[in-house]
Backbone as numpy.savetxt, mean C-alpha at the origin, in Angstrom:
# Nx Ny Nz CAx CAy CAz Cx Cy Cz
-11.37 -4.92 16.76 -11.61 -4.09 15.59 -10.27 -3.81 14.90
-10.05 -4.19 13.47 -8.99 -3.72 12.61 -8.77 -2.65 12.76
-7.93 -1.94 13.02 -7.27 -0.51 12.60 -5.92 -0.93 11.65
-6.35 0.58 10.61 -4.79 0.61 10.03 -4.62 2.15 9.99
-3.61 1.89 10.20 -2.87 3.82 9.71 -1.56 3.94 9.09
-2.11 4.41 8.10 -1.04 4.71 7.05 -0.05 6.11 7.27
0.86 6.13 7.28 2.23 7.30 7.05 3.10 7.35 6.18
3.54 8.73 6.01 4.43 8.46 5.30 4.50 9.14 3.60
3.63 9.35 3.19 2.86 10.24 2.03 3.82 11.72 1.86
3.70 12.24 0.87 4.62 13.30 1.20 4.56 13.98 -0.77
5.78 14.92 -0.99 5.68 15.65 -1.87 7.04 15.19 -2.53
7.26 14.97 -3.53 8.34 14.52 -4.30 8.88 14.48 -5.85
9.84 14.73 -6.12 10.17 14.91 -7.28 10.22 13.60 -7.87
10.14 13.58 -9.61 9.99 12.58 -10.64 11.09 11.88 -10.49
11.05 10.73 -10.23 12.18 9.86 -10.20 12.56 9.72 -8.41
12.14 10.67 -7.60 12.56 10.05 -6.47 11.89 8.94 -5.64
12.02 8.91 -3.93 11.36 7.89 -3.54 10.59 7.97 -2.61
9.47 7.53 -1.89 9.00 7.25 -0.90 8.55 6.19 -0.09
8.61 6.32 1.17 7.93 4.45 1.76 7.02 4.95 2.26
6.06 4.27 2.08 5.27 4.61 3.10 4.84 3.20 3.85
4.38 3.55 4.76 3.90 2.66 5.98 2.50 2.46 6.73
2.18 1.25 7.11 0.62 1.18 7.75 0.78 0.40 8.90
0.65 0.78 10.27 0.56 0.25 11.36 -1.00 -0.55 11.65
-1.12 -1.96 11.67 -2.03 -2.73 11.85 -2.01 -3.16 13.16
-3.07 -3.24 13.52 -3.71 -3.71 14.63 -5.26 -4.05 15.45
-5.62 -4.61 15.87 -7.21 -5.09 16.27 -6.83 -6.45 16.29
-5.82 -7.08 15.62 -6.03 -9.03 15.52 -4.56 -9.50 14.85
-4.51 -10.95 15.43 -3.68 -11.40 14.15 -3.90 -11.96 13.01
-3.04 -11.11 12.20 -3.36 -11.22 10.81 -2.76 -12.35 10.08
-2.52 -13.40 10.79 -1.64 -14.30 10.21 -2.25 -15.40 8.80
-3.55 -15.08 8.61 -4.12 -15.67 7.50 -4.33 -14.26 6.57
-4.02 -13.33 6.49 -4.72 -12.55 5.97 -3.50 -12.06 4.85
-3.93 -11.01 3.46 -3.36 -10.92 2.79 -3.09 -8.46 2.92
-2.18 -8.33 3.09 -2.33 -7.19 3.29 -1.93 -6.63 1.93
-2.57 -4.84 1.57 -2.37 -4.25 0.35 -2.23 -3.22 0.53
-1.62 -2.33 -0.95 -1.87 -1.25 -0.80 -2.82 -1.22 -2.15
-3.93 -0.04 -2.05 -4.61 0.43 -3.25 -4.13 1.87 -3.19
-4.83 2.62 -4.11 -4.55 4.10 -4.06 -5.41 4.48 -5.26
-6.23 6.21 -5.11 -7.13 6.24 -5.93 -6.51 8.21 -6.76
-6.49 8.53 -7.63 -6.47 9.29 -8.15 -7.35 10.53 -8.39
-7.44 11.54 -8.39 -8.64 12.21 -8.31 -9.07 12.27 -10.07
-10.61 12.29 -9.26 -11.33 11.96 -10.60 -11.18 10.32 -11.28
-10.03 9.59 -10.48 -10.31 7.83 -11.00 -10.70 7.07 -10.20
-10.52 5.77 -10.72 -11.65 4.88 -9.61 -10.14 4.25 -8.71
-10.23 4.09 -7.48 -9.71 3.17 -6.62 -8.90 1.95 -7.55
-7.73 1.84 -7.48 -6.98 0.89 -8.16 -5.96 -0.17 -7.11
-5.96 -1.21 -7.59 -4.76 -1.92 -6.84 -2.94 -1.66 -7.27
-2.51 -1.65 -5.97 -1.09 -1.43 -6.40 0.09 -2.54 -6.14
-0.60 -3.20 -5.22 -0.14 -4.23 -4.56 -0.65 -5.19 -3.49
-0.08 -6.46 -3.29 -0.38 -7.06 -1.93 0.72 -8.29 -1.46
0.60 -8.22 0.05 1.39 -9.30 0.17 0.79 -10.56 1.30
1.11 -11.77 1.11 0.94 -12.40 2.54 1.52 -12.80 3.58
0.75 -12.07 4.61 1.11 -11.71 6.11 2.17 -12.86 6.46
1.42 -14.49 6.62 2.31 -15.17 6.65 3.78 -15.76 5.93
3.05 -16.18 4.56 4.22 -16.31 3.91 5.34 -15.73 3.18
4.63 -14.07 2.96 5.26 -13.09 2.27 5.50 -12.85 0.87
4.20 -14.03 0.05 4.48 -13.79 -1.16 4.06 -12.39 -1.83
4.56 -12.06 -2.60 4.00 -10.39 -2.75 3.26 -10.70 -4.44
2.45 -9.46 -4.71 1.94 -9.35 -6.55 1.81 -8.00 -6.46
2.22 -7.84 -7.49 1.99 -6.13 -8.30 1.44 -6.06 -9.14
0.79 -4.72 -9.36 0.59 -4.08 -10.21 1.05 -3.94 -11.47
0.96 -4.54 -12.81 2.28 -3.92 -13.77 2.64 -2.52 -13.98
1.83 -1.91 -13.30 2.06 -0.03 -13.70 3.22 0.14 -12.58
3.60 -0.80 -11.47 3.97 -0.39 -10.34 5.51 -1.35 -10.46
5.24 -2.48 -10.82 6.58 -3.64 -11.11 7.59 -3.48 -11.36
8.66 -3.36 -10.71 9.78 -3.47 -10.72 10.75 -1.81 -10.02
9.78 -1.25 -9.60 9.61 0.16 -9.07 9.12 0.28 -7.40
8.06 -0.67 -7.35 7.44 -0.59 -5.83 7.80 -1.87 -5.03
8.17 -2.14 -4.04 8.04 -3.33 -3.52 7.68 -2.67 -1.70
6.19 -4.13 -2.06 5.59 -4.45 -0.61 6.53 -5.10 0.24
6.57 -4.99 1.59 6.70 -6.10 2.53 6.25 -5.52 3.82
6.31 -6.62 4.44 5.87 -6.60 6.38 7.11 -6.98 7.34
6.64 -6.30 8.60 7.34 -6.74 9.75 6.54 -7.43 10.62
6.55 -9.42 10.81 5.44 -9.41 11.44 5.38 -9.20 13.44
6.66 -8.53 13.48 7.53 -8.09 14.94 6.59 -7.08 15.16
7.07 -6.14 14.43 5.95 -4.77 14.70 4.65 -4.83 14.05
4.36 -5.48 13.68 2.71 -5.71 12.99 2.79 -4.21 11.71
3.59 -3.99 10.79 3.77 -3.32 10.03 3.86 -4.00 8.64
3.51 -3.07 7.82 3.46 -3.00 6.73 4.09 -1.65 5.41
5.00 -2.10 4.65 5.15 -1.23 3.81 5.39 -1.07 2.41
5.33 0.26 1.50 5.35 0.32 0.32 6.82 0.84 -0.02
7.80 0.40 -0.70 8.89 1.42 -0.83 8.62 1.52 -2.60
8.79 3.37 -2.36 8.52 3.69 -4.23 9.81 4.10 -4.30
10.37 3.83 -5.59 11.47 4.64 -6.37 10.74 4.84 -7.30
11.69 5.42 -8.26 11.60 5.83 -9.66 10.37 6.62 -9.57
9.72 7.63 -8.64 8.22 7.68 -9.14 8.26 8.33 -10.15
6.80 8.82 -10.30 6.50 9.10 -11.43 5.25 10.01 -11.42
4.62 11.48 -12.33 3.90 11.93 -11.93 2.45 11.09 -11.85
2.16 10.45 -12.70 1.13 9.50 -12.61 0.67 8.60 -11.06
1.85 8.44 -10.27 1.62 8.15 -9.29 0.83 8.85 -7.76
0.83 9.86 -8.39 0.18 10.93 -7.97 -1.47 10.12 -7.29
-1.52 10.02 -5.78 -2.98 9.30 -5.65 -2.76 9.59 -4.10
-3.92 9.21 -3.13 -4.02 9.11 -2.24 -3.96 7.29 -2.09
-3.01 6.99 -1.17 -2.43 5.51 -0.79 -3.41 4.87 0.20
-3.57 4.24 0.08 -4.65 3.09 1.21 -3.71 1.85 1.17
-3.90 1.36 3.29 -3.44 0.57 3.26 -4.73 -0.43 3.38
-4.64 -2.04 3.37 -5.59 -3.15 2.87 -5.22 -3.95 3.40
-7.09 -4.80 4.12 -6.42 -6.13 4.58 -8.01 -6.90 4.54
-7.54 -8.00 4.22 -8.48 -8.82 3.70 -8.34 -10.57 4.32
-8.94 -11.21 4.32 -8.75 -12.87 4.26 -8.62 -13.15 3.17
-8.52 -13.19 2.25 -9.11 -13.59 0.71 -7.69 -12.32 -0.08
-7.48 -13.00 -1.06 -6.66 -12.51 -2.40 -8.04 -11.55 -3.07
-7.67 -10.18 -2.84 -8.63 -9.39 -3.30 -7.47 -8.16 -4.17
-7.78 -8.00 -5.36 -7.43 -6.55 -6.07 -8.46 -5.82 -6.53
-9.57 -5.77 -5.78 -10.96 -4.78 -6.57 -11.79 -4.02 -5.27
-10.97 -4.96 -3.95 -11.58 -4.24 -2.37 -11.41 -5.16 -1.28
-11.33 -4.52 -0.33 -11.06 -4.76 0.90 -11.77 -5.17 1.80
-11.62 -5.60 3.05 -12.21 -5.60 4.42 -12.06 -4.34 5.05
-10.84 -4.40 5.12 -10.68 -3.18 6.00 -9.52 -2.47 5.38
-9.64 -0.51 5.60 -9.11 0.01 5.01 -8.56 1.03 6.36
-7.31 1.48 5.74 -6.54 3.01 6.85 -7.47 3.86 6.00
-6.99 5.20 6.45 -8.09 6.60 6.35 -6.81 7.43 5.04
-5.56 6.68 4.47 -5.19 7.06 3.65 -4.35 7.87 3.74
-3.36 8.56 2.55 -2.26 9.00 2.91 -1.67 9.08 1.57
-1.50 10.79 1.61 -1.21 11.44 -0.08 0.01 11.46 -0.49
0.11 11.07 -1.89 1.17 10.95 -2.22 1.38 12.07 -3.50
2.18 12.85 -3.56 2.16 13.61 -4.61 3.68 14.18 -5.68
3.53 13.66 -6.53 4.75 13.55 -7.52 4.97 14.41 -8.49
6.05 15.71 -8.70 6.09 16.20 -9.35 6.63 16.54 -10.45
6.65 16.65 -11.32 7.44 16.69 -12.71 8.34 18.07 -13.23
């Protein structure tokens, strides 16, 4: 069984940074494409990113580009988001994502999430 758990979420001023992180485990993920989404209150579930496990190619978000970057450790079976520059808009609860398939609209399997909150 997939598990993920996400850490790392926290309270932060405009312009600073956070990483956050998702510890995977149940399988190897070596075909699989891992993500982060994150949903806003009151919006729908959005993609922010993803990368692949094996090869490490990453895609963003353009709301997120050139500000967030994904990557993995495939040593520790980890995964992470590093934010700079945030921004209050970024303001969401973070999900980490993992899928077989190139997905930005949903997942296989999801962590239980992890708040991120940005203040201005």
């Amino acid at each position: 069984q997939v598990q993920l758990v996400e850490s790392g979420g926290g309270l932060v001023q405009a312009g600073g940074s956070l990483r956050l992180s998702c510890a995977a485990s149940g399988r190897t993920f070596g075909s699989y494409f891992m993500g982060w989404f994150r949903q806003a209150p009151g919006k729908e579930r959005e993609f922010v990113a993803h990368i692949s496990w094996s090869g490490g190619s990453t895609f963003y978000a353009d709301s997120v580009k050139g500000r967030f970057t994904i990557s993995r450790d495939k040593a520790k079976n980890m995964v992470y988001l590093q934010m700079n520059g945030l921004k209050p808009e970024d303001t969401a609860v973070y999900y980490c994502s993992a899928d077989r398939t190139v997905t930005r609209t949903t997942a296989a399997y999801w962590g239980q999430g992890t708040q991120v909150t940005v203040s201005s």
